[in-house]
PDB file of C-alpha atoms in Angstrom:
ATOM      1  CA  MET G   1      87.489 122.284  77.709  1.00 80.00           C
ATOM      2  CA  GLU G   2      87.508 124.371  74.677  1.00 87.00           C
ATOM      3  CA  LYS G   3      86.664 127.421  76.673  1.00 90.00           C
ATOM      4  CA  LEU G   4      89.721 126.631  78.771  1.00 92.00           C
ATOM      5  CA  PHE G   5      91.774 126.240  76.001  1.00 91.00           C
ATOM      6  CA  GLU G   6      90.632 129.570  74.414  1.00 93.00           C
ATOM      7  CA  LYS G   7      91.602 131.383  77.800  1.00 93.00           C
ATOM      8  CA  LEU G   8      95.010 129.779  77.816  1.00 95.00           C
ATOM      9  CA  ILE G   9      95.680 130.827  74.129  1.00 94.00           C
ATOM     10  CA  GLU G  10      94.471 134.552  74.922  1.00 95.00           C
ATOM     11  CA  ASN G  11      96.899 134.640  77.670  1.00 96.00           C
ATOM     12  CA  ARG G  12      99.893 133.099  76.089  1.00 97.00           C
ATOM     13  CA  ASN G  13     103.252 134.894  76.388  1.00 97.00           C
ATOM     14  CA  ARG G  14     105.657 133.777  73.567  1.00 97.00           C
ATOM     15  CA  ASP G  15     108.739 135.213  75.094  1.00 97.00           C
ATOM     16  CA  ARG G  16     108.076 133.512  78.444  1.00 97.00           C
ATOM     17  CA  ALA G  17     107.314 130.405  76.636  1.00 98.00           C
ATOM     18  CA  VAL G  18     110.755 130.319  75.091  1.00 98.00           C
ATOM     19  CA  GLN G  19     112.099 130.619  78.457  1.00 98.00           C
ATOM     20  CA  MET G  20     109.929 127.847  80.202  1.00 98.00           C
ATOM     21  CA  ALA G  21     110.829 125.482  77.327  1.00 98.00           C
ATOM     22  CA  ALA G  22     114.383 126.133  77.915  1.00 98.00           C
ATOM     23  CA  TYR G  23     114.257 125.720  81.557  1.00 97.00           C
ATOM     24  CA  MET G  24     112.671 122.101  80.725  1.00 97.00           C
ATOM     25  CA  ARG G  25     115.712 121.417  78.151  1.00 96.00           C
ATOM     26  CA  ASN G  26     113.091 121.955  75.244  1.00 97.00           C
ATOM     27  CA  GLN G  27     111.368 118.886  75.989  1.00 96.00           C
ATOM     28  CA  PHE G  28     107.819 120.355  75.327  1.00 97.00           C
ATOM     29  CA  PRO G  29     106.255 123.453  73.907  1.00 98.00           C
ATOM     30  CA  PHE G  30     104.982 125.966  76.212  1.00 98.00           C
ATOM     31  CA  LEU G  31     102.134 128.738  76.125  1.00 98.00           C
ATOM     32  CA  GLY G  32     104.123 130.944  78.570  1.00 98.00           C
ATOM     33  CA  ILE G  33     101.753 130.757  81.629  1.00 98.00           C
ATOM     34  CA  ASP G  34     103.245 130.674  85.048  1.00 96.00           C
ATOM     35  CA  ALA G  35     101.611 128.613  87.571  1.00 96.00           C
ATOM     36  CA  THR G  36      99.750 131.361  89.652  1.00 97.00           C
ATOM     37  CA  LYS G  37      98.234 132.713  86.381  1.00 97.00           C
ATOM     38  CA  ARG G  38      97.421 128.761  85.153  1.00 97.00           C
ATOM     39  CA  ARG G  39      95.648 128.091  88.350  1.00 96.00           C
ATOM     40  CA  HIS G  40      93.670 131.359  88.257  1.00 96.00           C
ATOM     41  CA  LEU G  41      92.479 130.613  84.502  1.00 96.00           C
ATOM     42  CA  SER G  42      91.603 127.014  85.314  1.00 96.00           C
ATOM     43  CA  LYS G  43      89.955 127.664  88.488  1.00 96.00           C
ATOM     44  CA  ASP G  44      86.402 127.440  86.986  1.00 95.00           C
ATOM     45  CA  PHE G  45      87.185 124.686  84.837  1.00 94.00           C
ATOM     46  CA  ILE G  46      88.295 122.455  87.698  1.00 95.00           C
ATOM     47  CA  ARG G  47      85.437 123.608  90.047  1.00 94.00           C
ATOM     48  CA  GLU G  48      83.022 122.555  87.382  1.00 93.00           C
ATOM     49  CA  THR G  49      84.585 119.153  86.818  1.00 92.00           C
ATOM     50  CA  LYS G  50      84.796 118.409  90.364  1.00 90.00           C
ATOM     51  CA  LYS G  51      81.025 118.319  90.565  1.00 90.00           C
ATOM     52  CA  THR G  52      80.992 114.958  89.222  1.00 89.00           C
ATOM     53  CA  LYS G  53      82.627 113.733  92.401  1.00 88.00           C
ATOM     54  CA  ALA G  54      84.429 110.869  90.325  1.00 94.00           C
ATOM     55  CA  ILE G  55      87.579 111.300  88.347  1.00 96.00           C
ATOM     56  CA  ASP G  56      87.209 111.927  84.769  1.00 96.00           C
ATOM     57  CA  TRP G  57      90.078 109.866  83.507  1.00 97.00           C
ATOM     58  CA  GLU G  58      89.200 110.671  79.872  1.00 96.00           C
ATOM     59  CA  LEU G  59      89.630 114.277  80.692  1.00 96.00           C
ATOM     60  CA  VAL G  60      92.931 113.489  82.257  1.00 97.00           C
ATOM     61  CA  ALA G  61      94.037 111.460  79.014  1.00 97.00           C
ATOM     62  CA  THR G  62      93.007 114.306  76.803  1.00 96.00           C
ATOM     63  CA  LEU G  63      94.916 116.918  78.807  1.00 97.00           C
ATOM     64  CA  TRP G  64      97.820 114.637  78.660  1.00 98.00           C
ATOM     65  CA  GLU G  65      97.608 114.356  74.955  1.00 97.00           C
ATOM     66  CA  GLU G  66      97.648 118.220  74.409  1.00 96.00           C
ATOM     67  CA  PRO G  67     101.106 119.646  73.149  1.00 95.00           C
ATOM     68  CA  TYR G  68     101.292 122.424  75.426  1.00 97.00           C
ATOM     69  CA  ARG G  69     102.873 121.556  78.667  1.00 98.00           C
ATOM     70  CA  GLU G  70     100.454 123.642  80.581  1.00 98.00           C
ATOM     71  CA  MET G  71      97.903 121.241  79.763  1.00 97.00           C
ATOM     72  CA  GLN G  72      99.574 118.484  81.684  1.00 98.00           C
ATOM     73  CA  TYR G  73     100.051 120.866  84.765  1.00 98.00           C
ATOM     74  CA  ILE G  74      96.301 121.436  84.674  1.00 98.00           C
ATOM     75  CA  ALA G  75      95.879 117.459  84.580  1.00 97.00           C
ATOM     76  CA  VAL G  76      98.063 117.306  87.717  1.00 98.00           C
ATOM     77  CA  ASP G  77      96.146 120.222  89.319  1.00 97.00           C
ATOM     78  CA  TYR G  78      92.831 118.547  88.792  1.00 97.00           C
ATOM     79  CA  LEU G  79      93.875 115.258  90.033  1.00 98.00           C
ATOM     80  CA  ASN G  80      95.232 117.175  93.284  1.00 97.00           C
ATOM     81  CA  ALA G  81      91.484 118.620  93.547  1.00 96.00           C
ATOM     82  CA  MET G  82      90.198 115.083  93.179  1.00 96.00           C
ATOM     83  CA  LYS G  83      92.625 113.331  95.192  1.00 96.00           C
ATOM     84  CA  ASN G  84      90.293 111.960  97.758  1.00 95.00           C
ATOM     85  CA  ALA G  85      88.385 110.212  95.103  1.00 97.00           C
ATOM     86  CA  LEU G  86      91.651 108.283  94.045  1.00 97.00           C
ATOM     87  CA  SER G  87      91.574 104.496  94.669  1.00 97.00           C
ATOM     88  CA  PRO G  88      94.374 101.664  94.674  1.00 98.00           C
ATOM     89  CA  GLU G  89      93.340 100.680  91.100  1.00 97.00           C
ATOM     90  CA  ASP G  90      94.267 104.205  89.814  1.00 98.00           C
ATOM     91  CA  LEU G  91      98.089 103.347  90.517  1.00 98.00           C
ATOM     92  CA  LYS G  92      97.886 101.468  86.988  1.00 97.00           C
ATOM     93  CA  ARG G  93      96.717 104.803  85.477  1.00 98.00           C
ATOM     94  CA  PHE G  94      99.554 106.797  87.397  1.00 98.00           C
ATOM     95  CA  GLU G  95     102.137 104.482  85.867  1.00 98.00           C
ATOM     96  CA  LYS G  96     101.035 105.100  82.431  1.00 98.00           C
ATOM     97  CA  LEU G  97     100.958 108.802  83.037  1.00 98.00           C
ATOM     98  CA  THR G  98     104.403 108.696  84.365  1.00 98.00           C
ATOM     99  CA  VAL G  99     105.964 106.791  81.314  1.00 98.00           C
ATOM    100  CA  THR G 100     104.340 109.222  79.046  1.00 97.00           C
ATOM    101  CA  LYS G 101     105.728 112.894  78.298  1.00 97.00           C
ATOM    102  CA  SER G 102     107.924 112.052  81.134  1.00 97.00           C
ATOM    103  CA  TRP G 103     109.956 114.714  82.687  1.00 98.00           C
ATOM    104  CA  TRP G 104     110.574 115.751  86.430  1.00 97.00           C
ATOM    105  CA  ASP G 105     107.862 118.562  86.445  1.00 97.00           C
ATOM    106  CA  THR G 106     104.960 116.370  86.134  1.00 98.00           C
ATOM    107  CA  VAL G 107     106.487 113.308  87.823  1.00 98.00           C
ATOM    108  CA  ASP G 108     107.246 115.196  90.976  1.00 96.00           C
ATOM    109  CA  GLY G 109     103.366 116.146  91.235  1.00 95.00           C
ATOM    110  CA  LEU G 110     102.134 112.555  90.352  1.00 98.00           C
ATOM    111  CA  ASP G 111     104.311 111.024  93.025  1.00 97.00           C
ATOM    112  CA  LYS G 112     102.663 112.767  95.792  1.00 95.00           C
ATOM    113  CA  LEU G 113      99.355 111.718  94.697  1.00 97.00           C
ATOM    114  CA  ALA G 114     100.494 108.168  94.211  1.00 97.00           C
ATOM    115  CA  GLY G 115     101.722 108.290  97.771  1.00 97.00           C
ATOM    116  CA  HIS G 116      98.514 109.635  98.826  1.00 97.00           C
ATOM    117  CA  ILE G 117      96.746 106.597  97.580  1.00 97.00           C
ATOM    118  CA  ALA G 118      99.182 104.466  99.449  1.00 97.00           C
ATOM    119  CA  LEU G 119      99.307 106.379 102.725  1.00 96.00           C
ATOM    120  CA  HIS G 120      97.077 103.998 104.720  1.00 94.00           C
ATOM    121  CA  ARG G 121      97.526 101.086 102.545  1.00 97.00           C
ATOM    122  CA  PRO G 122     100.810  99.234 103.272  1.00 97.00           C
ATOM    123  CA  GLU G 123      99.470  96.221 100.875  1.00 98.00           C
ATOM    124  CA  LEU G 124     100.369  98.617  97.990  1.00 98.00           C
ATOM    125  CA  ASP G 125     103.939  98.856  99.030  1.00 98.00           C
ATOM    126  CA  PRO G 126     105.103  95.966  96.654  1.00 98.00           C
ATOM    127  CA  THR G 127     103.950  98.157  93.755  1.00 98.00           C
ATOM    128  CA  PHE G 128     106.405 100.916  94.578  1.00 98.00           C
ATOM    129  CA  VAL G 129     109.083  98.276  95.043  1.00 98.00           C
ATOM    130  CA  ASP G 130     108.379  97.039  91.778  1.00 98.00           C
ATOM    131  CA  TRP G 131     108.648 100.415  90.190  1.00 98.00           C
ATOM    132  CA  SER G 132     111.952 100.961  91.894  1.00 98.00           C
ATOM    133  CA  LEU G 133     113.475  98.089  90.014  1.00 98.00           C
ATOM    134  CA  GLU G 134     112.131  99.408  86.567  1.00 98.00           C
ATOM    135  CA  ASP G 135     114.179 100.283  83.732  1.00 97.00           C
ATOM    136  CA  ASN G 136     112.336 103.736  83.488  1.00 98.00           C
ATOM    137  CA  ILE G 137     113.835 106.251  85.562  1.00 98.00           C
ATOM    138  CA  TRP G 138     110.652 108.108  86.095  1.00 98.00           C
ATOM    139  CA  LEU G 139     108.967 105.281  87.612  1.00 98.00           C
ATOM    140  CA  ARG G 140     112.036 104.625  89.894  1.00 98.00           C
ATOM    141  CA  ARG G 141     112.069 108.415  90.809  1.00 98.00           C
ATOM    142  CA  MET G 142     108.196 108.003  91.522  1.00 98.00           C
ATOM    143  CA  ALA G 143     108.957 105.221  93.863  1.00 98.00           C
ATOM    144  CA  ILE G 144     111.966 106.904  95.696  1.00 98.00           C
ATOM    145  CA  ASN G 145     109.731 110.172  96.364  1.00 98.00           C
ATOM    146  CA  HIS G 146     106.205 108.901  96.778  1.00 98.00           C
ATOM    147  CA  GLN G 147     106.662 109.153 100.763  1.00 97.00           C
ATOM    148  CA  ARG G 148     107.765 112.665 100.680  1.00 93.00           C
ATOM    149  CA  HIS G 149     106.219 114.875 103.474  1.00 90.00           C
ATOM    150  CA  ARG G 150     104.719 111.930 105.318  1.00 95.00           C
ATOM    151  CA  LYS G 151     106.876 112.631 108.243  1.00 96.00           C
ATOM    152  CA  GLU G 152     106.178 110.338 111.054  1.00 97.00           C
ATOM    153  CA  ALA G 153     104.125 108.127 108.736  1.00 97.00           C
ATOM    154  CA  THR G 154     107.051 107.255 106.687  1.00 98.00           C
ATOM    155  CA  ARG G 155     107.539 103.470 106.531  1.00 98.00           C
ATOM    156  CA  GLU G 156     111.344 103.488 106.843  1.00 98.00           C
ATOM    157  CA  ALA G 157     111.821  99.952 105.868  1.00 98.00           C
ATOM    158  CA  LEU G 158     110.111 100.814 102.576  1.00 98.00           C
ATOM    159  CA  LEU G 159     112.149 103.898 102.041  1.00 98.00           C
ATOM    160  CA  GLU G 160     115.461 102.153 102.681  1.00 98.00           C
ATOM    161  CA  GLU G 161     114.609  99.321 100.444  1.00 98.00           C
ATOM    162  CA  ILE G 162     113.628 101.572  97.455  1.00 98.00           C
ATOM    163  CA  VAL G 163     116.743 103.745  97.835  1.00 98.00           C
ATOM    164  CA  VAL G 164     118.812 100.726  98.257  1.00 98.00           C
ATOM    165  CA  ASN G 165     117.493  99.471  94.878  1.00 98.00           C
ATOM    166  CA  ASN G 166     118.746 102.559  93.165  1.00 98.00           C
ATOM    167  CA  LEU G 167     122.224 103.047  94.958  1.00 98.00           C
ATOM    168  CA  ASN G 168     125.335 102.695  92.632  1.00 97.00           C
ATOM    169  CA  GLN G 169     123.517 104.864  89.807  1.00 91.00           C
ATOM    170  CA  LYS G 170     124.987 107.687  87.534  1.00 95.00           C
ATOM    171  CA  GLU G 171     121.694 108.876  86.595  1.00 97.00           C
ATOM    172  CA  PHE G 172     121.182 112.518  87.777  1.00 98.00           C
ATOM    173  CA  PHE G 173     117.454 112.308  88.248  1.00 98.00           C
ATOM    174  CA  ILE G 174     117.581 109.221  90.453  1.00 98.00           C
ATOM    175  CA  ASN G 175     120.563 110.465  92.663  1.00 98.00           C
ATOM    176  CA  LYS G 176     118.758 113.866  93.132  1.00 98.00           C
ATOM    177  CA  ALA G 177     115.586 112.054  94.012  1.00 98.00           C
ATOM    178  CA  ILE G 178     117.394 109.989  96.456  1.00 98.00           C
ATOM    179  CA  GLY G 179     119.010 113.108  98.069  1.00 98.00           C
ATOM    180  CA  TRP G 180     115.638 114.872  98.202  1.00 97.00           C
ATOM    181  CA  ALA G 181     113.799 111.838  99.817  1.00 98.00           C
ATOM    182  CA  LEU G 182     116.584 111.681 102.697  1.00 98.00           C
ATOM    183  CA  ARG G 183     116.557 115.375 103.071  1.00 98.00           C
ATOM    184  CA  GLU G 184     112.836 115.605 103.618  1.00 97.00           C
ATOM    185  CA  TYR G 185     112.761 112.639 105.999  1.00 98.00           C
ATOM    186  CA  SER G 186     115.794 114.154 108.046  1.00 98.00           C
ATOM    187  CA  LYS G 187     113.428 116.896 109.137  1.00 97.00           C
ATOM    188  CA  THR G 188     111.399 114.189 110.968  1.00 97.00           C
ATOM    189  CA  ASP G 189     114.196 111.740 111.920  1.00 97.00           C
ATOM    190  CA  SER G 190     117.680 113.059 111.202  1.00 97.00           C
ATOM    191  CA  GLN G 191     119.513 110.375 113.138  1.00 97.00           C
ATOM    192  CA  TRP G 192     117.912 107.755 110.678  1.00 98.00           C
ATOM    193  CA  VAL G 193     119.113 109.548 107.653  1.00 98.00           C
ATOM    194  CA  VAL G 194     122.586 109.959 108.959  1.00 97.00           C
ATOM    195  CA  ASP G 195     122.714 106.258 110.034  1.00 98.00           C
ATOM    196  CA  PHE G 196     121.594 105.466 106.461  1.00 98.00           C
ATOM    197  CA  ILE G 197     124.060 107.596 104.826  1.00 98.00           C
ATOM    198  CA  GLN G 198     126.783 106.163 106.938  1.00 98.00           C
ATOM    199  CA  LYS G 199     125.800 102.472 106.259  1.00 98.00           C
ATOM    200  CA  TYR G 200     125.416 103.065 102.507  1.00 98.00           C
ATOM    201  CA  GLN G 201     127.770 105.985 101.654  1.00 97.00           C
ATOM    202  CA  ASP G 202     130.277 103.689  99.565  1.00 97.00           C
ATOM    203  CA  GLN G 203     127.437 103.150  97.186  1.00 98.00           C
ATOM    204  CA  MET G 204     125.908 106.591  97.227  1.00 98.00           C
ATOM    205  CA  ALA G 205     126.629 109.548  94.697  1.00 98.00           C
ATOM    206  CA  LYS G 206     128.087 112.603  96.004  1.00 97.00           C
ATOM    207  CA  LEU G 207     125.120 114.372  94.836  1.00 98.00           C
ATOM    208  CA  SER G 208     122.620 112.195  97.119  1.00 98.00           C
ATOM    209  CA  ILE G 209     124.751 112.474  99.982  1.00 98.00           C
ATOM    210  CA  GLN G 210     125.064 116.413  99.581  1.00 97.00           C
ATOM    211  CA  GLU G 211     121.241 116.893  99.070  1.00 97.00           C
ATOM    212  CA  GLY G 212     120.358 114.221 102.003  1.00 97.00           C
ATOM    213  CA  THR G 213     122.423 115.976 104.509  1.00 97.00           C
ATOM    214  CA  ARG G 214     121.678 119.626 103.449  1.00 95.00           C
ATOM    215  CA  TRP G 215     118.989 120.308 105.982  1.00 95.00           C
ATOM    216  CA  ILE G 216     120.965 118.629 108.829  1.00 94.00           C
ATOM    217  CA  LYS G 217     123.926 120.752 107.946  1.00 89.00           C
ATOM    218  CA  ASN G 218     121.817 123.932 108.042  1.00 89.00           C
ATOM    219  CA  GLN G 219     120.737 122.958 111.806  1.00 86.00           C
ATOM    220  CA  LYS G 220     124.220 123.349 113.122  1.00 66.00           C
TER     221      LYS G 220
END
């Protein structure tokens, strides 16, 4: 990992780092390396670490502890590269990552990975329902969005239960997530989304409705 870190330091861009940090409301320090360059610089590192065939969770923890935000992005990139090695037991690890150095940029990468674990395992659905009731907004956002891009494989009853658990909210990141989840599913079953919004509109934030119907309106 030292070689990777040296590469990143050599390619840092201080002006861009300021811009990237500001975009994330100065939650974390950045090196100023964009996604394309980051993936190029870390390509060899991830290729080598993949050879073990098993996820190195100690490596993930080390990357998560690093101060620069790009290191957490590399951890998510690594987990994506190793996603077929993920197991149901790893959801506990995802829970810990979600509540550590939490912000939408990492959570919105982790949620798809957690959803990948649960895709063909409906017995794991109660975990996501539990997360949807947590005080931590990022666990709730994980639960709301973990079925994104499943299309016909979306478990509608689960989506409804999780979203309903998060209605009547003022939290921007929750209301945005609800709209995002509904918008994505509207591309598969627009009528289901229309019926859902009609059923719960009195409890939904305007932002959720606007985002949830965006794709449908664009089709008219």
